[in-house]
mmCIF file of C-alpha atoms in Angstrom:
data_model
loop_
_atom_site.group_PDB
_atom_site.id
_atom_site.type_symbol
_atom_site.label_atom_id
_atom_site.label_comp_id
_atom_site.label_asym_id
_atom_site.label_seq_id
_atom_site.Cartn_x
_atom_site.Cartn_y
_atom_site.Cartn_z
ATOM 1 C CA MET A 28 12.254 -18.368 0.972
ATOM 2 C CA LYS A 29 12.404 -18.106 4.416
ATOM 3 C CA GLU A 30 11.940 -14.877 6.064
ATOM 4 C CA ASP A 31 12.425 -15.951 9.849
ATOM 5 C CA GLY A 32 13.088 -12.423 11.053
ATOM 6 C CA ILE A 33 10.204 -10.437 9.148
ATOM 7 C CA ALA A 34 7.116 -9.114 10.445
ATOM 8 C CA VAL A 35 3.991 -7.585 8.262
ATOM 9 C CA ILE A 36 1.388 -6.234 9.477
ATOM 10 C CA GLY A 37 -2.075 -6.092 7.938
ATOM 11 C CA ILE A 38 -4.279 -3.228 9.148
ATOM 12 C CA ILE A 39 -8.062 -2.826 8.276
ATOM 13 C CA PRO A 40 -9.074 1.271 9.334
ATOM 14 C CA GLN A 41 -11.401 2.340 11.350
ATOM 15 C CA TYR A 42 -14.625 4.119 9.726
ATOM 16 C CA PRO A 43 -15.501 8.050 11.264
ATOM 17 C CA ASN A 44 -17.995 8.338 13.498
ATOM 18 C CA HIS A 45 -20.982 9.045 11.216
ATOM 19 C CA SER A 46 -19.945 6.176 8.866
ATOM 20 C CA ARG A 47 -20.380 3.657 12.247
ATOM 21 C CA TYR A 48 -24.009 2.146 10.025
ATOM 22 C CA ASN A 49 -22.104 0.439 7.057
ATOM 23 C CA VAL A 50 -22.585 -3.191 6.205
ATOM 24 C CA TYR A 51 -18.807 -3.835 8.261
ATOM 25 C CA SER A 52 -20.327 -1.764 11.605
ATOM 26 C CA ARG A 53 -23.179 -3.469 11.480
ATOM 27 C CA VAL A 54 -22.516 -6.743 10.902
ATOM 28 C CA LYS A 55 -19.655 -8.265 12.533
ATOM 29 C CA MET A 56 -17.097 -9.363 10.113
ATOM 30 C CA PRO A 57 -14.266 -9.042 8.125
ATOM 31 C CA PRO A 58 -13.569 -7.549 4.403
ATOM 32 C CA VAL A 59 -12.818 -10.985 2.891
ATOM 33 C CA GLY A 60 -10.341 -9.610 0.430
ATOM 34 C CA ILE A 61 -7.284 -8.354 2.795
ATOM 35 C CA VAL A 62 -7.433 -11.931 4.489
ATOM 36 C CA SER A 63 -7.610 -13.861 1.566
ATOM 37 C CA VAL A 64 -4.048 -12.201 0.253
ATOM 38 C CA PHE A 65 -2.170 -12.655 3.888
ATOM 39 C CA SER A 66 -3.619 -16.306 3.450
ATOM 40 C CA GLN A 67 -1.674 -16.829 0.276
ATOM 41 C CA LEU A 68 1.451 -15.534 2.241
ATOM 42 C CA ASP A 69 2.120 -18.160 4.623
ATOM 43 C CA ASP A 70 5.182 -20.627 2.456
ATOM 44 C CA PHE A 71 6.798 -17.350 2.802
ATOM 45 C CA GLY A 72 8.629 -18.455 6.673
ATOM 46 C CA PHE A 73 7.195 -14.929 7.834
ATOM 47 C CA LYS A 74 7.993 -14.194 11.136
ATOM 48 C CA ARG A 75 5.072 -13.933 11.959
ATOM 49 C CA LEU A 76 1.779 -11.799 10.058
ATOM 50 C CA TYR A 77 -1.695 -11.067 11.595
ATOM 51 C CA ILE A 78 -3.978 -8.523 10.833
ATOM 52 C CA ILE A 79 -5.648 -5.958 13.100
ATOM 53 C CA ASP A 80 -9.621 -4.689 11.611
ATOM 54 C CA GLU A 81 -9.509 -1.030 13.604
ATOM 55 C CA ASN A 82 -13.517 -0.956 14.049
ATOM 56 C CA ASN A 83 -13.554 -4.366 15.421
ATOM 57 C CA TYR A 84 -10.723 -4.166 18.195
ATOM 58 C CA LYS A 85 -9.779 -5.296 21.565
ATOM 59 C CA GLY A 86 -6.185 -3.771 22.757
ATOM 60 C CA PRO A 87 -3.939 -1.274 24.101
ATOM 61 C CA ARG A 88 -5.067 2.610 22.579
ATOM 62 C CA ASP A 89 -4.403 5.677 22.651
ATOM 63 C CA PHE A 90 -4.609 8.751 23.751
ATOM 64 C CA THR A 91 -7.569 9.548 21.439
ATOM 65 C CA GLY A 92 -9.159 6.785 21.713
ATOM 66 C CA MET A 93 -7.750 4.726 18.105
ATOM 67 C CA PRO A 94 -6.175 1.521 18.755
ATOM 68 C CA ASP A 95 -2.464 2.338 19.678
ATOM 69 C CA HIS A 96 0.005 1.668 16.772
ATOM 70 C CA ASN A 97 3.331 2.119 18.500
ATOM 71 C CA PHE A 98 2.607 -0.622 20.771
ATOM 72 C CA LEU A 99 1.686 -2.792 18.401
ATOM 73 C CA GLN A 100 5.483 -1.872 16.356
ATOM 74 C CA GLN A 101 6.963 -1.763 20.000
ATOM 75 C CA ARG A 102 5.601 -5.891 20.661
ATOM 76 C CA GLU A 103 6.263 -7.125 17.389
ATOM 77 C CA PRO A 104 8.015 -5.163 14.743
ATOM 78 C CA ALA A 105 6.682 -5.123 11.784
ATOM 79 C CA LYS A 106 8.897 -4.469 8.413
ATOM 80 C CA ILE A 107 5.717 -4.775 6.211
ATOM 81 C CA ALA A 108 2.940 -3.165 5.911
ATOM 82 C CA MET A 109 -0.996 -4.321 4.010
ATOM 83 C CA PHE A 110 -3.610 -2.014 4.329
ATOM 84 C CA TYR A 111 -7.323 -2.431 3.089
ATOM 85 C CA GLY A 112 -7.973 0.958 1.047
ATOM 86 C CA GLY A 113 -11.308 -0.453 -0.063
ATOM 87 C CA MET A 114 -13.668 2.012 1.304
ATOM 88 C CA SER A 115 -13.554 6.114 0.621
ATOM 89 C CA ASN A 116 -15.048 6.710 3.966
ATOM 90 C CA SER A 117 -11.762 4.921 6.974
ATOM 91 C CA ILE A 118 -8.554 6.412 3.247
ATOM 92 C CA PRO A 119 -8.274 9.486 6.290
ATOM 93 C CA ARG A 120 -7.229 7.265 8.665
ATOM 94 C CA MET A 121 -5.863 4.635 6.352
ATOM 95 C CA PHE A 122 -3.516 7.386 4.905
ATOM 96 C CA SER A 123 -2.445 8.904 8.515
ATOM 97 C CA LEU A 124 -2.039 5.121 9.348
ATOM 98 C CA ALA A 125 0.361 4.785 6.224
ATOM 99 C CA LYS A 126 2.721 8.586 7.684
ATOM 100 C CA GLN A 127 3.382 6.493 10.958
ATOM 101 C CA TYR A 128 4.687 2.635 9.777
ATOM 102 C CA LYS A 129 6.689 4.968 7.082
ATOM 103 C CA LYS A 130 7.959 7.020 10.170
ATOM 104 C CA PHE A 131 8.353 2.862 11.538
ATOM 105 C CA GLY A 132 10.485 2.685 8.565
ATOM 106 C CA ALA A 133 8.085 -0.245 6.859
ATOM 107 C CA VAL A 134 6.578 -0.489 3.640
ATOM 108 C CA THR A 135 3.692 0.626 2.806
ATOM 109 C CA MET A 136 1.709 -1.480 0.632
ATOM 110 C CA THR A 137 -2.276 -1.234 0.083
ATOM 111 C CA GLY A 138 -5.551 -2.420 -2.580
ATOM 112 C CA GLY A 139 -8.767 -2.256 -2.417
ATOM 113 C CA SER A 140 -12.061 -0.114 -4.933
ATOM 114 C CA HIS A 141 -10.813 3.594 -3.254
ATOM 115 C CA VAL A 142 -7.534 3.079 -4.010
ATOM 116 C CA ASP A 143 -8.258 0.805 -7.601
ATOM 117 C CA ALA A 144 -9.252 4.118 -8.648
ATOM 118 C CA LEU A 145 -7.319 7.369 -6.886
ATOM 119 C CA PRO A 146 -4.003 5.342 -6.832
ATOM 120 C CA GLU A 147 -1.747 9.120 -6.819
ATOM 121 C CA GLU A 148 -3.478 9.856 -4.458
ATOM 122 C CA ALA A 149 -2.666 7.384 -2.163
ATOM 123 C CA LEU A 150 1.225 7.230 -3.726
ATOM 124 C CA LYS A 151 1.642 11.371 -1.399
ATOM 125 C CA SER A 152 0.337 10.176 0.990
ATOM 126 C CA GLY A 153 2.842 7.147 2.592
ATOM 127 C CA ILE A 154 1.709 4.665 0.371
ATOM 128 C CA ASP A 155 4.762 3.045 -1.825
ATOM 129 C CA ILE A 156 2.711 0.955 -3.226
ATOM 130 C CA VAL A 157 -0.717 0.230 -4.851
ATOM 131 C CA VAL A 158 -2.100 -3.517 -6.051
ATOM 132 C CA HIS A 159 -4.742 -2.914 -8.302
ATOM 133 C CA GLY A 160 -7.786 -5.884 -8.878
ATOM 134 C CA GLU A 161 -7.132 -9.169 -7.126
ATOM 135 C CA GLY A 162 -4.389 -9.724 -4.740
ATOM 136 C CA GLU A 163 -3.705 -12.812 -3.932
ATOM 137 C CA TYR A 164 -0.743 -13.348 -6.688
ATOM 138 C CA THR A 165 0.206 -9.771 -7.415
ATOM 139 C CA THR A 166 1.692 -9.556 -3.644
ATOM 140 C CA GLN A 167 3.857 -12.814 -3.732
ATOM 141 C CA GLU A 168 5.363 -11.353 -6.711
ATOM 142 C CA ILE A 169 5.660 -7.832 -4.519
ATOM 143 C CA LEU A 170 7.264 -9.787 -1.654
ATOM 144 C CA GLU A 171 9.327 -12.111 -4.078
ATOM 145 C CA ARG A 172 11.417 -8.784 -5.533
ATOM 146 C CA ILE A 173 11.797 -6.499 -1.730
ATOM 147 C CA VAL A 174 12.379 -9.367 0.845
ATOM 148 C CA GLU A 175 15.587 -10.721 0.744
ATOM 149 C CA ASN A 176 17.846 -12.340 3.687
ATOM 150 C CA GLY A 177 15.360 -10.304 6.386
ATOM 151 C CA GLU A 178 16.161 -6.725 4.759
ATOM 152 C CA ILE A 179 13.464 -5.101 3.228
ATOM 153 C CA SER A 180 14.662 -3.158 -0.436
ATOM 154 C CA LEU A 181 12.455 -1.050 -2.635
ATOM 155 C CA ASP A 182 14.421 -1.270 -5.864
ATOM 156 C CA TYR A 183 11.830 0.191 -8.041
ATOM 157 C CA ASN A 184 13.795 -1.256 -10.705
ATOM 158 C CA LYS A 185 12.502 -5.422 -10.550
ATOM 159 C CA LEU A 186 8.945 -3.683 -9.613
ATOM 160 C CA LYS A 187 8.137 -1.753 -12.801
ATOM 161 C CA ASP A 188 8.168 -5.583 -14.156
ATOM 162 C CA VAL A 189 5.336 -6.110 -12.332
ATOM 163 C CA LYS A 190 2.028 -5.993 -14.262
ATOM 164 C CA GLY A 191 -1.048 -4.425 -11.576
ATOM 165 C CA ILE A 192 0.903 -2.330 -9.395
ATOM 166 C CA SER A 193 1.797 1.951 -9.268
ATOM 167 C CA ILE A 194 4.446 2.946 -7.346
ATOM 168 C CA LEU A 195 6.452 6.119 -8.050
ATOM 169 C CA ASP A 196 9.479 5.031 -9.170
ATOM 170 C CA LYS A 197 13.451 7.206 -8.143
ATOM 171 C CA ASN A 198 12.437 10.227 -9.938
ATOM 172 C CA SER A 199 8.524 10.540 -8.377
ATOM 173 C CA LYS A 200 6.986 10.265 -11.750
ATOM 174 C CA TYR A 201 3.788 7.838 -11.297
ATOM 175 C CA LEU A 202 3.952 4.180 -13.161
ATOM 176 C CA PHE A 203 1.423 2.522 -13.496
ATOM 177 C CA THR A 204 3.309 -1.237 -14.938
ATOM 178 C CA GLY A 205 -0.318 -3.005 -17.039
ATOM 179 C CA GLU A 206 -3.479 -5.002 -16.086
ATOM 180 C CA ARG A 207 -3.053 -8.189 -14.673
ATOM 181 C CA LYS A 208 -5.049 -10.495 -16.556
ATOM 182 C CA PRO A 209 -7.368 -12.300 -13.830
ATOM 183 C CA ILE A 210 -7.047 -15.214 -11.456
ATOM 184 C CA LYS A 211 -7.981 -18.074 -13.893
ATOM 185 C CA ASN A 212 -8.675 -20.608 -11.577
ATOM 186 C CA LEU A 213 -9.543 -19.473 -7.885
ATOM 187 C CA ASP A 214 -9.727 -23.220 -6.543
ATOM 188 C CA GLU A 215 -5.186 -22.822 -6.485
ATOM 189 C CA LEU A 216 -5.320 -20.560 -3.750
ATOM 190 C CA VAL A 217 -4.974 -20.924 0.178
ATOM 191 C CA ASP A 218 -8.451 -20.959 2.011
ATOM 192 C CA VAL A 219 -9.363 -17.526 3.835
ATOM 193 C CA ASP A 220 -7.553 -17.898 7.382
ATOM 194 C CA LEU A 221 -9.592 -15.966 9.533
ATOM 195 C CA ASP A 222 -7.430 -16.988 12.818
ATOM 196 C CA LEU A 223 -5.517 -13.989 10.910
ATOM 197 C CA VAL A 224 -7.187 -10.873 12.424
ATOM 198 C CA LYS A 225 -5.791 -10.602 16.194
ATOM 199 C CA PHE A 226 -7.634 -8.380 18.545
ATOM 200 C CA LEU A 227 -11.033 -9.140 18.344
ATOM 201 C CA GLU A 228 -13.523 -7.325 20.781
ATOM 202 C CA LYS A 229 -16.932 -9.029 19.651
ATOM 203 C CA ARG A 230 -17.797 -12.577 17.655
ATOM 204 C CA TRP A 231 -18.260 -12.063 14.453
ATOM 205 C CA THR A 232 -22.192 -12.286 13.651
ATOM 206 C CA ALA A 233 -20.927 -12.992 10.069
ATOM 207 C CA ILE A 234 -17.868 -15.192 7.551
ATOM 208 C CA PRO A 235 -17.123 -13.760 4.738
ATOM 209 C CA VAL A 236 -17.047 -16.494 2.055
ATOM 210 C CA SER A 237 -16.667 -15.555 -1.881
ATOM 211 C CA ARG A 238 -16.844 -18.634 -4.412
ATOM 212 C CA GLY A 239 -16.115 -16.029 -7.370
ATOM 213 C CA ARG A 240 -15.792 -12.668 -8.371
ATOM 214 C CA GLY A 241 -17.280 -10.095 -10.669
ATOM 215 C CA CYS A 242 -20.582 -9.532 -10.701
ATOM 216 C CA ASN A 243 -22.869 -9.733 -13.712
ATOM 217 C CA PHE A 244 -24.983 -6.530 -13.361
ATOM 218 C CA LYS A 245 -23.741 -2.647 -12.878
ATOM 219 C CA CYS A 246 -24.803 -0.586 -10.174
ATOM 220 C CA ARG A 247 -24.115 2.892 -11.065
ATOM 221 C CA PHE A 248 -22.731 2.859 -6.996
ATOM 222 C CA CYS A 249 -20.605 0.016 -7.065
ATOM 223 C CA SER A 250 -16.815 -0.888 -8.796
ATOM 224 C CA VAL A 251 -17.221 -4.516 -9.381
ATOM 225 C CA ASN A 252 -18.293 -5.405 -12.491
ATOM 226 C CA GLY A 253 -15.214 -2.805 -13.251
ATOM 227 C CA LEU A 254 -13.457 -4.049 -11.546
ATOM 228 C CA TYR A 255 -13.327 -7.857 -12.131
ATOM 229 C CA GLY A 256 -15.847 -7.917 -15.418
ATOM 230 C CA ARG A 257 -18.452 -10.362 -15.145
ATOM 231 C CA TYR A 258 -19.054 -12.710 -12.834
#
């Protein structure tokens, strides 16, 4: 599948000022999930695949001081925008950006713990497709169904058979397509390509490495065990 005319952007939304001391603010590293999803898409032959981390960004900014997505879109018009939706404190920013990219004419997708728990909220706030749980193979299957000959078509009749997603159908009715089985062999995945993250302001102080998924503990404040089960 070659889609030379399509650019895809991934966005890690900026955290609000009062949350600048979470782990991703104090330690300069990207959340590994969205980078892993993007790393699996090389075989699709897109014109350009890149991610920006708004919390570690050196590039043009708008009049509010935030990353200038109008500039990014003029520089490399993205027809698909994927968002990291794991941290609740960045969700308002994500919704604002999703609506902006909808105005650009892009299809918007997201995954992560927050949107996994509240998919309808996301679908009513500028998001077209919510990906639940592990996103690597689910995202590939979505793109195989919505991208053809350099064009994007949100055909919900094709998407309704993709397991592990939430969408609104043509009548704006919420639809969850059912649980997707976990990836059995993580060694089949392409290694995470951190070079996909562009416009970095500061060098990373840590590199995220994922050796497995799930957790054997059940901390009340954490969703990992509920999402992925035991390690």
